Amino acid sequence: MSAGLPLPLLVGLVGTLGLAVGSFLNVVVHRVPLGLSVVSPGSACPACGHEVRGRDNVPVVSWVLLRGRCRDCREPIPVRYPLVEAGTAVLMVAVALRVDDPQVMGALLVVAAAGVALALIDLEHGRLPFAVTGAAAVPLVGLLALDQALGGSVPVLDVLVATGAWTVVYAGAWAATRGRGMGLGDVALAPVLGLALGAVGTGSALVGLGAGFVLGGLVGGLLLVTGTVSRGTRVPHGPFMLVGAGVGLFAGHPVAGAYLRLTGLA
């Protein structure tokens, strides 16, 4: 049982929700950087402009049945679309299995979904839109506040410490590099990730914070050594923040425990 539901039912419900959310995230990733509405008009083929029919808009399944091509013009449909849909479903199921508290689960699912969109936008456009970050922050705060009102499991002190740590570190890094090391989008995302991870414990939040910088440093160094980028090239940091947050969520407690035992603090 998780969140009061039998495990198979929970996986089925969240997995189905994840497929639908992933389909919507494809719209977000395409339209938000262009300043377009994510609500209207409906989805259309970018090649021929024909509106996508309902039967052709079923996550993953439609892409497979259409063999990855538009029904009208037969132009290829990028494989990224079904991958985002399936990947979002897998991620959301994993998050749902990580926590039992229903409000915390809902909050983390919102952040996970927004994280998929933010990572893809940052990789493609080099920025983290405040609109997406803000859209995740509002339900995150609301659900965690509801959890407190219902006498839930969120540790308030951990949330405050985690949010403060992420905010101070990223705001400090931005100020120290005068915005060259990272953008304000990273700074705005930091308290959202800190708040989300703090809801499951300080250990998860601090491991996630450190993991983002370690991953960013390792990948950035590798890209530099291989000549993929040159010194001074700006590498998007948002994806590393988000992957680091994932490391904190799923491995934060054992990693933090191992560190404390290694240093004799436990």
Coordinates of C-alpha atoms in Angstrom, one line a residue:
M1 CA 0.0 0.0 0.0
S2 CA 1.2 3.5 -0.8
A3 CA -0.9 6.7 -0.3
G4 CA -3.7 4.4 0.8
L5 CA -3.9 2.5 -2.5
P6 CA -2.9 -1.0 -3.5
L7 CA 0.4 -0.9 -5.3
P8 CA -0.8 -2.2 -8.7
L9 CA -3.6 0.4 -8.7
L10 CA -1.2 3.2 -7.7
V11 CA 1.2 2.3 -10.5
G12 CA -1.6 2.0 -13.0
L13 CA -3.1 5.4 -12.1
V14 CA 0.1 7.3 -11.8
G15 CA 1.5 5.7 -14.9
T16 CA -1.5 6.6 -17.0
L17 CA -1.4 10.1 -15.5
G18 CA 2.3 10.3 -16.4
L19 CA 1.6 9.5 -20.1
A20 CA -1.0 12.2 -20.3
V21 CA 1.2 14.7 -18.5
G22 CA 4.2 13.8 -20.8
S23 CA 2.0 14.5 -23.8
F24 CA 1.2 17.9 -22.4
L25 CA 4.9 18.6 -21.6
N26 CA 5.7 18.1 -25.2
V27 CA 3.4 21.1 -25.9
V28 CA 5.0 23.1 -23.1
V29 CA 8.5 22.4 -24.3
H30 CA 7.6 23.5 -27.8
R31 CA 5.4 26.5 -27.1
V32 CA 6.6 28.2 -23.9
P33 CA 10.0 29.3 -25.3
L34 CA 8.1 30.9 -28.2
G35 CA 5.7 32.7 -26.0
L36 CA 2.7 30.8 -27.2
S37 CA -0.3 29.5 -25.3
V38 CA -0.1 25.9 -24.1
V39 CA -3.9 25.7 -24.1
S40 CA -4.9 26.8 -27.6
P41 CA -4.9 26.2 -30.5
G42 CA -4.9 22.3 -30.4
S43 CA -1.9 20.3 -31.4
A44 CA -1.0 20.3 -35.1
C45 CA 1.6 18.8 -37.4
P46 CA 4.5 21.3 -37.6
A47 CA 5.1 20.2 -41.2
C48 CA 1.6 20.4 -42.8
G49 CA -0.3 22.3 -40.2
H50 CA -3.2 19.7 -40.0
E51 CA -4.7 19.5 -36.5
V52 CA -3.9 16.3 -34.7
R53 CA -7.0 14.1 -34.5
G54 CA -8.0 12.7 -31.1
R55 CA -7.2 9.1 -32.1
D56 CA -3.8 10.2 -33.2
N57 CA -3.1 11.9 -29.9
V58 CA -2.9 8.9 -27.6
P59 CA 0.5 9.0 -25.8
V60 CA 3.0 6.6 -27.2
V61 CA 0.4 4.3 -28.8
S62 CA -0.5 6.7 -31.6
W63 CA 3.1 7.3 -32.5
V64 CA 3.7 3.5 -32.8
L65 CA 0.5 2.9 -34.8
L66 CA 1.4 5.8 -37.2
R67 CA 4.9 4.4 -37.4
G68 CA 6.3 7.8 -36.4
R69 CA 4.7 9.7 -39.3
C70 CA 2.0 12.3 -39.7
R71 CA -1.3 10.7 -40.9
D72 CA -1.8 13.6 -43.5
C73 CA 1.6 14.5 -44.9
R74 CA 3.6 11.4 -43.8
E75 CA 6.4 13.6 -42.4
P76 CA 8.4 12.0 -39.5
I77 CA 7.2 12.8 -36.0
P78 CA 10.2 13.2 -33.8
V79 CA 10.9 10.2 -31.5
R80 CA 11.3 12.7 -28.7
Y81 CA 7.5 12.9 -28.3
P82 CA 6.9 9.3 -27.2
L83 CA 10.2 9.2 -25.3
V84 CA 9.1 12.2 -23.2
E85 CA 5.6 10.6 -22.7
A86 CA 7.0 7.2 -21.6
G87 CA 9.9 8.8 -19.6
T88 CA 7.5 11.1 -17.7
A89 CA 5.3 8.1 -16.8
V90 CA 8.3 6.1 -15.5
L91 CA 9.6 9.1 -13.5
M92 CA 6.2 9.8 -11.9
V93 CA 5.7 6.2 -11.0
A94 CA 9.1 6.1 -9.4
V95 CA 8.3 9.3 -7.4
A96 CA 5.0 7.9 -6.3
L97 CA 6.7 4.8 -5.0
R98 CA 9.2 6.9 -3.1
V99 CA 6.8 8.6 -0.7
D100 CA 3.6 7.5 1.2
D101 CA 2.2 10.8 2.2
P102 CA -0.4 11.7 -0.5
Q103 CA 0.1 15.5 -0.3
V104 CA 3.9 15.2 -0.5
M105 CA 3.5 12.7 -3.3
G106 CA 1.3 15.2 -5.2
A107 CA 3.8 18.0 -4.6
L108 CA 6.8 15.9 -5.8
L109 CA 4.9 14.7 -8.9
V110 CA 4.2 18.4 -9.9
V111 CA 7.9 19.2 -9.5
A112 CA 9.0 16.1 -11.4
A113 CA 6.7 16.9 -14.3
A114 CA 7.9 20.6 -14.4
G115 CA 11.5 19.3 -14.1
V116 CA 11.1 17.3 -17.3
A117 CA 10.0 20.4 -19.2
L118 CA 12.6 22.7 -17.7
A119 CA 15.5 20.3 -18.5
L120 CA 14.4 19.9 -22.1
I121 CA 13.9 23.7 -22.6
D122 CA 17.2 24.5 -20.9
L123 CA 19.1 22.0 -23.1
E124 CA 17.5 23.4 -26.3
H125 CA 17.2 27.1 -25.5
G126 CA 19.6 27.7 -22.7
R127 CA 17.1 29.1 -20.2
L128 CA 14.7 28.1 -17.5
P129 CA 11.4 29.9 -18.1
F130 CA 10.0 31.5 -14.9
A131 CA 6.5 30.6 -16.1
V132 CA 7.2 26.9 -15.8
T133 CA 9.1 27.2 -12.5
G134 CA 6.3 29.4 -11.0
A135 CA 3.6 27.0 -12.3
A136 CA 5.3 24.3 -10.2
A137 CA 5.9 26.4 -7.2
V138 CA 2.3 27.4 -6.5
P139 CA 0.9 23.8 -6.2
L140 CA 4.0 22.7 -4.4
V141 CA 3.6 25.3 -1.7
G142 CA -0.2 24.7 -1.6
L143 CA 0.1 20.9 -1.2
L144 CA 2.8 21.1 1.5
A145 CA 0.7 23.7 3.4
L146 CA -2.3 21.4 3.1
D147 CA -0.2 18.6 4.5
Q148 CA 0.7 20.6 7.5
A149 CA -3.0 21.6 8.0
L150 CA -3.9 17.9 8.0
G151 CA -1.2 17.0 10.4
G152 CA 0.9 15.3 7.8
S153 CA 4.5 14.1 7.8
V154 CA 6.4 17.1 6.4
P155 CA 9.3 18.2 8.7
V156 CA 9.0 22.0 8.9
L157 CA 12.6 22.5 10.1
D158 CA 14.0 20.3 7.3
V159 CA 11.9 22.2 4.7
L160 CA 13.2 25.6 6.0
V161 CA 16.9 24.4 6.1
A162 CA 16.7 22.8 2.7
T163 CA 15.0 25.7 1.0
G164 CA 17.4 28.2 2.6
A165 CA 20.5 26.1 1.7
W166 CA 19.5 25.8 -2.0
T167 CA 18.6 29.4 -2.2
V168 CA 21.7 30.8 -0.5
V169 CA 24.1 28.5 -2.5
Y170 CA 22.6 29.3 -5.9
A171 CA 22.1 33.0 -5.2
G172 CA 25.7 33.2 -3.9
A173 CA 27.0 31.4 -7.0
W174 CA 25.1 33.7 -9.3
A175 CA 26.4 36.8 -7.4
A176 CA 30.0 35.5 -7.2
T177 CA 30.1 34.8 -11.0
R178 CA 28.1 37.9 -11.8
G179 CA 25.6 35.8 -13.7
R180 CA 28.3 34.1 -15.9
G181 CA 28.2 30.8 -14.1
M182 CA 24.4 30.4 -14.1
G183 CA 21.3 32.4 -14.8
L184 CA 18.5 33.8 -12.7
G185 CA 16.4 30.9 -13.9
D186 CA 18.7 28.6 -12.0
V187 CA 18.4 30.8 -8.9
A188 CA 14.6 30.8 -9.2
L189 CA 14.5 27.0 -9.5
A190 CA 16.7 26.5 -6.5
P191 CA 14.2 27.2 -3.7
V192 CA 11.6 25.1 -5.5
L193 CA 13.9 22.1 -5.5
G194 CA 15.0 22.8 -2.0
L195 CA 11.4 23.0 -0.7
A196 CA 10.5 19.8 -2.5
L197 CA 13.4 17.8 -1.3
G198 CA 13.2 19.2 2.2
A199 CA 9.7 17.6 2.4
V200 CA 11.4 14.2 2.5
G201 CA 14.4 15.2 4.7
T202 CA 17.5 17.4 5.0
G203 CA 19.7 14.6 3.9
S204 CA 18.0 14.2 0.6
A205 CA 18.1 18.0 0.0
L206 CA 21.8 18.4 0.8
V207 CA 22.8 15.3 -1.2
G208 CA 20.7 16.6 -4.2
L209 CA 22.3 20.1 -3.9
G210 CA 25.8 18.7 -3.9
A211 CA 25.1 16.1 -6.7
G212 CA 24.0 18.8 -9.1
F213 CA 27.3 20.6 -8.8
V214 CA 29.3 17.4 -9.0
L215 CA 27.5 16.2 -12.1
G216 CA 27.8 19.7 -13.7
G217 CA 31.5 19.8 -13.0
L218 CA 32.2 16.3 -14.3
V219 CA 30.2 16.7 -17.5
G220 CA 31.5 20.2 -18.1
G221 CA 35.1 19.0 -17.6
L222 CA 34.5 16.1 -19.9
L223 CA 33.0 18.3 -22.6
L224 CA 36.0 20.7 -22.3
V225 CA 38.6 17.9 -22.4
T226 CA 37.0 16.3 -25.5
G227 CA 36.8 19.7 -27.3
T228 CA 33.0 19.6 -27.5
V229 CA 32.9 23.0 -25.9
S230 CA 35.6 25.7 -25.4
R231 CA 36.6 27.5 -22.3
G232 CA 34.0 30.2 -21.6
T233 CA 31.2 28.3 -23.4
R234 CA 28.1 28.4 -21.2
V235 CA 26.7 24.9 -20.5
P236 CA 23.1 24.8 -19.2
H237 CA 23.1 24.0 -15.5
G238 CA 19.4 23.4 -15.1
P239 CA 19.5 19.7 -16.2
F240 CA 22.3 19.0 -13.6
M241 CA 20.3 20.7 -10.9
L242 CA 17.3 18.5 -11.7
V243 CA 19.2 15.3 -12.1
G244 CA 21.0 16.1 -8.8
A245 CA 17.6 16.6 -7.2
G246 CA 16.6 13.2 -8.4
V247 CA 19.8 11.7 -6.9
G248 CA 18.9 13.4 -3.6
L249 CA 15.3 12.1 -3.7
F250 CA 16.1 8.5 -4.5
A251 CA 19.5 8.0 -2.9
G252 CA 19.8 10.9 -0.5
H253 CA 19.1 9.1 2.8
P254 CA 21.6 6.2 2.3
V255 CA 24.3 8.6 0.9
A256 CA 23.9 11.0 3.7
G257 CA 23.9 8.2 6.2
A258 CA 27.1 6.7 4.7
Y259 CA 28.8 10.1 4.9
L260 CA 27.8 10.6 8.5
R261 CA 29.2 7.2 9.4
L262 CA 32.3 7.7 7.5
T263 CA 33.0 11.0 9.2
G264 CA 32.1 9.6 12.6
L265 CA 29.2 12.0 13.0
A266 CA 26.6 9.3 13.2

